[in-house]
mmCIF file of C-alpha atoms in Angstrom:
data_model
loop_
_atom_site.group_PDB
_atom_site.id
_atom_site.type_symbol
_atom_site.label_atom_id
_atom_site.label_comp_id
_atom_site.label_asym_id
_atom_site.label_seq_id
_atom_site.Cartn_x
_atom_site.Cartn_y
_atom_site.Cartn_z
ATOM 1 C CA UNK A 1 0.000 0.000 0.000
ATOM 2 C CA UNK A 2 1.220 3.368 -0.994
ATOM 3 C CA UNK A 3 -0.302 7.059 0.492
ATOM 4 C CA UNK A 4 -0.429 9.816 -1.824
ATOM 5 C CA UNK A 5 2.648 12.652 -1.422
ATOM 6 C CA UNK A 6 0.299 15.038 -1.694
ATOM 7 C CA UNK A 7 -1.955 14.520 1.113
ATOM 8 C CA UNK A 8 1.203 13.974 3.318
ATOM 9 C CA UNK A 9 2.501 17.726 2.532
ATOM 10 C CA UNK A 10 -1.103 18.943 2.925
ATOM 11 C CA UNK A 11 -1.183 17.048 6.675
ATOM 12 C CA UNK A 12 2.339 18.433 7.580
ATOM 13 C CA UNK A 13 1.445 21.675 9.531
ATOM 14 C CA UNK A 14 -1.007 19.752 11.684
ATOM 15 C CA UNK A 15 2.051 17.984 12.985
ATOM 16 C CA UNK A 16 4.283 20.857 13.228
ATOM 17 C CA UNK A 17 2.084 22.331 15.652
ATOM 18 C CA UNK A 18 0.362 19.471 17.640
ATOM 19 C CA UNK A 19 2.488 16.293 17.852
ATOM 20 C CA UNK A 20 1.453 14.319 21.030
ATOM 21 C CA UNK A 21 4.250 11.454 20.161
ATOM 22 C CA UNK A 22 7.478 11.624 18.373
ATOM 23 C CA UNK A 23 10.630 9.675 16.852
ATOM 24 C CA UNK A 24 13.146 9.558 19.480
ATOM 25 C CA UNK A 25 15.438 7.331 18.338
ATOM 26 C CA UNK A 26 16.210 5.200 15.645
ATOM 27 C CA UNK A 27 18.710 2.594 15.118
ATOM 28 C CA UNK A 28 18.763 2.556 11.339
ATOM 29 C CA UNK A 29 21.959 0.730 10.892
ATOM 30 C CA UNK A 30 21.302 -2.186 12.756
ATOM 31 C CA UNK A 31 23.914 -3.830 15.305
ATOM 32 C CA UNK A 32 27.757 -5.723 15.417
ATOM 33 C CA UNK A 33 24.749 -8.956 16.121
ATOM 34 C CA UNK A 34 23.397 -8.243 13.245
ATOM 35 C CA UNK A 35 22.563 -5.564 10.494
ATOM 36 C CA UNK A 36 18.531 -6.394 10.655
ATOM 37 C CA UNK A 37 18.764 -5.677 14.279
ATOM 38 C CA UNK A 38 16.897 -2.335 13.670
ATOM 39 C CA UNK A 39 14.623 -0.359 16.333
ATOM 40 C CA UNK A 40 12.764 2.687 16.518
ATOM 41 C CA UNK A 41 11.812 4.367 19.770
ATOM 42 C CA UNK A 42 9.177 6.590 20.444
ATOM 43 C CA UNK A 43 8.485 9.123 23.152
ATOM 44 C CA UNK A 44 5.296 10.773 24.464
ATOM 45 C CA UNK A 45 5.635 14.509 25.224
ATOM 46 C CA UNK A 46 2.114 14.846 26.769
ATOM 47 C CA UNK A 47 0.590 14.889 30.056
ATOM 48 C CA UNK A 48 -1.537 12.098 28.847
ATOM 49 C CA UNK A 49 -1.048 8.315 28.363
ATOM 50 C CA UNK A 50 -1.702 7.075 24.259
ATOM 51 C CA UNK A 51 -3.993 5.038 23.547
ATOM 52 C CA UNK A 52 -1.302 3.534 20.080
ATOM 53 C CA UNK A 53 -4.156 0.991 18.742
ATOM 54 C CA UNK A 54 -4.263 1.426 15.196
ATOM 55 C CA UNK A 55 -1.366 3.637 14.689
ATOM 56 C CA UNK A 56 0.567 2.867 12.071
ATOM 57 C CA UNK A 57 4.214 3.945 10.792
ATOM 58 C CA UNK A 58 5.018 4.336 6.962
ATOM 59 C CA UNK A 59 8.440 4.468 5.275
ATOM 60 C CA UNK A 60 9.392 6.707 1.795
ATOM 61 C CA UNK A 61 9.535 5.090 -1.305
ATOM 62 C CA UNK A 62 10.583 6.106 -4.839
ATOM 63 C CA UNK A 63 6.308 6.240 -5.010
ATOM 64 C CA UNK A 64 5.260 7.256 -2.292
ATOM 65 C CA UNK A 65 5.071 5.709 1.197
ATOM 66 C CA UNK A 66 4.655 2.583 2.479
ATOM 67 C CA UNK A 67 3.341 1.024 4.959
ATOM 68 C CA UNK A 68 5.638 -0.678 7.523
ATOM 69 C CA UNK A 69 3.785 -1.907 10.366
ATOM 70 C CA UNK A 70 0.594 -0.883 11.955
ATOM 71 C CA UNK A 71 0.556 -1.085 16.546
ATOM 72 C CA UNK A 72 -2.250 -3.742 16.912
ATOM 73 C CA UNK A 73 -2.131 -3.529 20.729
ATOM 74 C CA UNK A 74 0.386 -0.906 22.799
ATOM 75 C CA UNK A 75 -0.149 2.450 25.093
ATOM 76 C CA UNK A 76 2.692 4.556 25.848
ATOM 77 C CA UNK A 77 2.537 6.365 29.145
ATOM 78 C CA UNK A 78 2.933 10.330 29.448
ATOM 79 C CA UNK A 79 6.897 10.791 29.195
ATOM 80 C CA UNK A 80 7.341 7.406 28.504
ATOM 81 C CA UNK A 81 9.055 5.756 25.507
ATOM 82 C CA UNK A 82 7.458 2.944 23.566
ATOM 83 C CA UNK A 83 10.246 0.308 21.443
ATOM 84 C CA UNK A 84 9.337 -1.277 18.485
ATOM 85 C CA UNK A 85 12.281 -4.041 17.735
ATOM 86 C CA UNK A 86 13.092 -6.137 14.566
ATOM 87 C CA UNK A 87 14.115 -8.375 17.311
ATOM 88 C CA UNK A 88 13.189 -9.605 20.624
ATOM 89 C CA UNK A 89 15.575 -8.456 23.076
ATOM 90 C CA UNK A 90 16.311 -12.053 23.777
ATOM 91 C CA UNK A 91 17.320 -13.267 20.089
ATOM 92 C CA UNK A 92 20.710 -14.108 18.813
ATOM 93 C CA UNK A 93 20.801 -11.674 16.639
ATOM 94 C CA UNK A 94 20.048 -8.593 18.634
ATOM 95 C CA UNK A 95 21.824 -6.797 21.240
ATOM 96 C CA UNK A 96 18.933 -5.499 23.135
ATOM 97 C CA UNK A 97 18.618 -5.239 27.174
ATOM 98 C CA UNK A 98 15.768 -3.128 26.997
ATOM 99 C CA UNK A 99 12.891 -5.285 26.458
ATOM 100 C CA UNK A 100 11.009 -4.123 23.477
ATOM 101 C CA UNK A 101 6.959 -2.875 23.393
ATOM 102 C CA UNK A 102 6.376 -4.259 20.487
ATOM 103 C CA UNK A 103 8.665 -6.705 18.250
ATOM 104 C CA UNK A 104 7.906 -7.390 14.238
ATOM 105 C CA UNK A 105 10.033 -8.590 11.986
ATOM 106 C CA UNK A 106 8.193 -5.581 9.291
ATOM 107 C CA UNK A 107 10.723 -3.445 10.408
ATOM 108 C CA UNK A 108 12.440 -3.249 7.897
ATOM 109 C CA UNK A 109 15.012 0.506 7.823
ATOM 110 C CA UNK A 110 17.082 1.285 4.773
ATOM 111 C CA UNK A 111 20.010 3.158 5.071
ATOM 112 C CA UNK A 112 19.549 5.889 2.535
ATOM 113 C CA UNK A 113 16.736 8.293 1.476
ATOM 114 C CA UNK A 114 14.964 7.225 4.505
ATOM 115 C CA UNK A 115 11.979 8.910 5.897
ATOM 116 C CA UNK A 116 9.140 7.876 8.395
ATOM 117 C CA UNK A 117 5.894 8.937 9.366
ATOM 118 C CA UNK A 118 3.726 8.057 12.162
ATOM 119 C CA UNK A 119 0.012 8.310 11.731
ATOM 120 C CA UNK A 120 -2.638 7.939 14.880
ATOM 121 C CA UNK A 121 -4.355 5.443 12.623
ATOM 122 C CA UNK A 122 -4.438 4.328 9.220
ATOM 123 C CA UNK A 123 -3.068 6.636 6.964
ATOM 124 C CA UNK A 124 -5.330 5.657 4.030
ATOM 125 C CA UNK A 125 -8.356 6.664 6.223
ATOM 126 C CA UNK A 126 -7.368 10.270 6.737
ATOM 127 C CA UNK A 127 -5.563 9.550 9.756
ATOM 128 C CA UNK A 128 -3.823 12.509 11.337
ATOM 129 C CA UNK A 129 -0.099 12.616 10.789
ATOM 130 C CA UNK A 130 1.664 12.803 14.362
ATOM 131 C CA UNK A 131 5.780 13.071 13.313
ATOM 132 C CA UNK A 132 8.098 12.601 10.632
ATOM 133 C CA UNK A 133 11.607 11.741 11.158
ATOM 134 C CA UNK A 134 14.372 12.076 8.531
ATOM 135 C CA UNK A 135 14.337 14.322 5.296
ATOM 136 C CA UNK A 136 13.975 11.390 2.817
ATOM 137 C CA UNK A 137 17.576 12.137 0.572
ATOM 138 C CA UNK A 138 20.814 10.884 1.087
ATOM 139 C CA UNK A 139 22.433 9.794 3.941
ATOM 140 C CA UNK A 140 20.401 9.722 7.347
ATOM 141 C CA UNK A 141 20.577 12.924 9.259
ATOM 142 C CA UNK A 142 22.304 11.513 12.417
ATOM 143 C CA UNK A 143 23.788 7.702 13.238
ATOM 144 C CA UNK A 144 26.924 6.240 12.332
ATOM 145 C CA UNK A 145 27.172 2.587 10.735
ATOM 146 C CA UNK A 146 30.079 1.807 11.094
ATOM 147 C CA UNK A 147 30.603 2.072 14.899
ATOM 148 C CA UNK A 148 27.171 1.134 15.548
ATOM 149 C CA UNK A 149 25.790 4.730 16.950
ATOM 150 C CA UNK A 150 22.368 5.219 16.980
ATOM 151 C CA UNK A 151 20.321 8.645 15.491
ATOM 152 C CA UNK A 152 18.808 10.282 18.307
ATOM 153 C CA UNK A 153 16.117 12.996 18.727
ATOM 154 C CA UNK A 154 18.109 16.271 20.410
ATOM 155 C CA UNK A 155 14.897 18.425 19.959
ATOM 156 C CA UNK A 156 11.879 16.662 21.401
ATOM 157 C CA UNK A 157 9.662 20.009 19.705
ATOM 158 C CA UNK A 158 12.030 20.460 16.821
ATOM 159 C CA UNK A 159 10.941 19.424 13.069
ATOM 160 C CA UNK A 160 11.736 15.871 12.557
ATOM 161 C CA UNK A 161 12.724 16.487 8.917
ATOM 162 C CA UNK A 162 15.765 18.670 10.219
ATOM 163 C CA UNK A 163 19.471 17.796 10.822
ATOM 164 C CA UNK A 164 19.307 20.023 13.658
ATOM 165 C CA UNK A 165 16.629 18.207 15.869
ATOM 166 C CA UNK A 166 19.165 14.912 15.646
ATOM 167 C CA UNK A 167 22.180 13.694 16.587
ATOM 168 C CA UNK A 168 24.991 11.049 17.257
ATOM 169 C CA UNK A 169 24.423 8.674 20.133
ATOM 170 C CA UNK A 170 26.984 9.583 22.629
ATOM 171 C CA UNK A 171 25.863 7.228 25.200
ATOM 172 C CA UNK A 172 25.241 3.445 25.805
ATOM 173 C CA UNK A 173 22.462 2.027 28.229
ATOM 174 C CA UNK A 174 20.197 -0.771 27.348
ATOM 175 C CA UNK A 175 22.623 -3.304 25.785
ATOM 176 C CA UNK A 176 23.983 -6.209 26.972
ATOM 177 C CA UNK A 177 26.984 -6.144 28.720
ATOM 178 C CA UNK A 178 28.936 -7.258 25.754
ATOM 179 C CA UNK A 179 28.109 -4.688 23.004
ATOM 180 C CA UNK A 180 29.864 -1.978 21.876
ATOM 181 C CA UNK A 181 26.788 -0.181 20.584
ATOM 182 C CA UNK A 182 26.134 3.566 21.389
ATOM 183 C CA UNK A 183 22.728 4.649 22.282
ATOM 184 C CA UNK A 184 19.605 4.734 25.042
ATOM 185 C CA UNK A 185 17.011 2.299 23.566
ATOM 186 C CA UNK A 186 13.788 2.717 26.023
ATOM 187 C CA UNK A 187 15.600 5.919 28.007
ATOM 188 C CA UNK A 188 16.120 9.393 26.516
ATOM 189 C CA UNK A 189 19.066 11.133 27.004
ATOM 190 C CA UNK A 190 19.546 13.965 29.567
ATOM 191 C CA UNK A 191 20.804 16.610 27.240
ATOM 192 C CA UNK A 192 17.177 16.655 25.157
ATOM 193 C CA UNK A 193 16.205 20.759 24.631
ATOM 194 C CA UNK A 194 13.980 21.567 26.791
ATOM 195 C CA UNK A 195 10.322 22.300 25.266
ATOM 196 C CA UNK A 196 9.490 25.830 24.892
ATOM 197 C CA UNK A 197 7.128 27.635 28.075
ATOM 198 C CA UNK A 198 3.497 27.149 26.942
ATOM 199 C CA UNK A 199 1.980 30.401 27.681
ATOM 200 C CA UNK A 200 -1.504 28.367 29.828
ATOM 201 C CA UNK A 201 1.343 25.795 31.705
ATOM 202 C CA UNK A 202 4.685 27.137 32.743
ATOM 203 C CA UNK A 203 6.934 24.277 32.315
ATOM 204 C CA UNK A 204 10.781 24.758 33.666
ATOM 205 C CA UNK A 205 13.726 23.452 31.824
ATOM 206 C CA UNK A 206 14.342 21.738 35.435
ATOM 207 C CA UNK A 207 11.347 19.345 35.131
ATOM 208 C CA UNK A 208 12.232 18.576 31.697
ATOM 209 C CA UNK A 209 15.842 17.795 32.424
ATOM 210 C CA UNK A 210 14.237 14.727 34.589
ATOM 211 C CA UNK A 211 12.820 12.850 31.577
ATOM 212 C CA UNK A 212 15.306 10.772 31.217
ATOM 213 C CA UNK A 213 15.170 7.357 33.607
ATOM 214 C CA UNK A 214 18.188 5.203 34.005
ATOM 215 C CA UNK A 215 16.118 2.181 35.018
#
């Protein structure tokens, strides 16, 4: 299934101004386990727990997008992350600690001209787009391949589609003990900007500084 260009560019703004849950993280490279050992992690910036039944996450093409998976079952708690695995933490191939939300084997990253989109629903049924990570040319905007770093969010609020809301993993939690692997799947990292002051809740850049849980 494919989803018309058109009607993504057209949805765009909503997102810009309202997303609820975002990309956070994306290991696009895979692992040293394994190259399919692919995750993406997503965070909820609201007050409120998601209800993620239905939503579904899409992937550029040369025709449009198509759909990767869509979240059967799955809520993601307010400032809580939500991991969605090519592999079961437990597998041979993967070098996950963190115990994944959701595992399918759809997921499925390339590692050029890449682009996602989340949708709270089914995209073909005029579902609202929530985020968009990556610009969709060249090489991804953040990550490094070859040692195995993932592409994290560094602007929670920032547009997705920007180098400048992403960068280089710097720091390793969530692995097993043996990797080598840089990056916080299911944990965000404590240097995330802060959001900006919404002008009904004043939010410090203290509280926000606590969102990120070593468990």
């Amino acid at each position: 299934m494919r989803v018309c260009m058109l009607a993504l560019l057209l949805a765009w703004p909503a997102y810009a101004q309202h997303a609820s849950v975002v990309f956070s993280e994306i290991m696009w490279m895979g692992s040293s386990a394994s190259s399919a050992d692919e995750w993406v992690e997503l965070y909820n910036v609201s007050d409120t727990a998601q209800d993620l039944r239905g939503w579904t996450l899409t992937r550029l093409s040369d025709q449009g997008e198509d759909v990767l998976l869509t979240i059967e079952e799955g809520q993601i708690g307010a400032r809580e992350t939500f991991l969605i695995a090519n592999y079961a933490a437990d597998h041979a191939n993967s070098h996950l600690a963190a115990v994944p939300q959701l595992v399918n084997s759809a997921l499925s990253l390339p590692n050029s001209k890449l682009q996602l989109s989340l949708y709270a629903g089914h995209p073909d049924e005029g579902a609202e787009l929530v985020d968009v990570a990556y610009d969709g040319r060249g090489a991804p905007l953040a990550g490094d391949a070859q040692l195995k770093r993932s592409m994290e969010r560094a602007d929670l609020y920032g547009d997705g589609r920007l180098q400048s809301s992403w960068q280089t993993a710097e720091v390793a939690y969530g692995w097993d003990p043996e990797s080598q692997e840089m990056g916080t799947p299911g944990t965000l990292p404590i240097y995330l900007s802060a959001p900006p002051v919404s002008p009904t809740t004043a939010v410090t850049s203290a509280n926000w500084a606590a969102v990120k849980r070593y468990r």
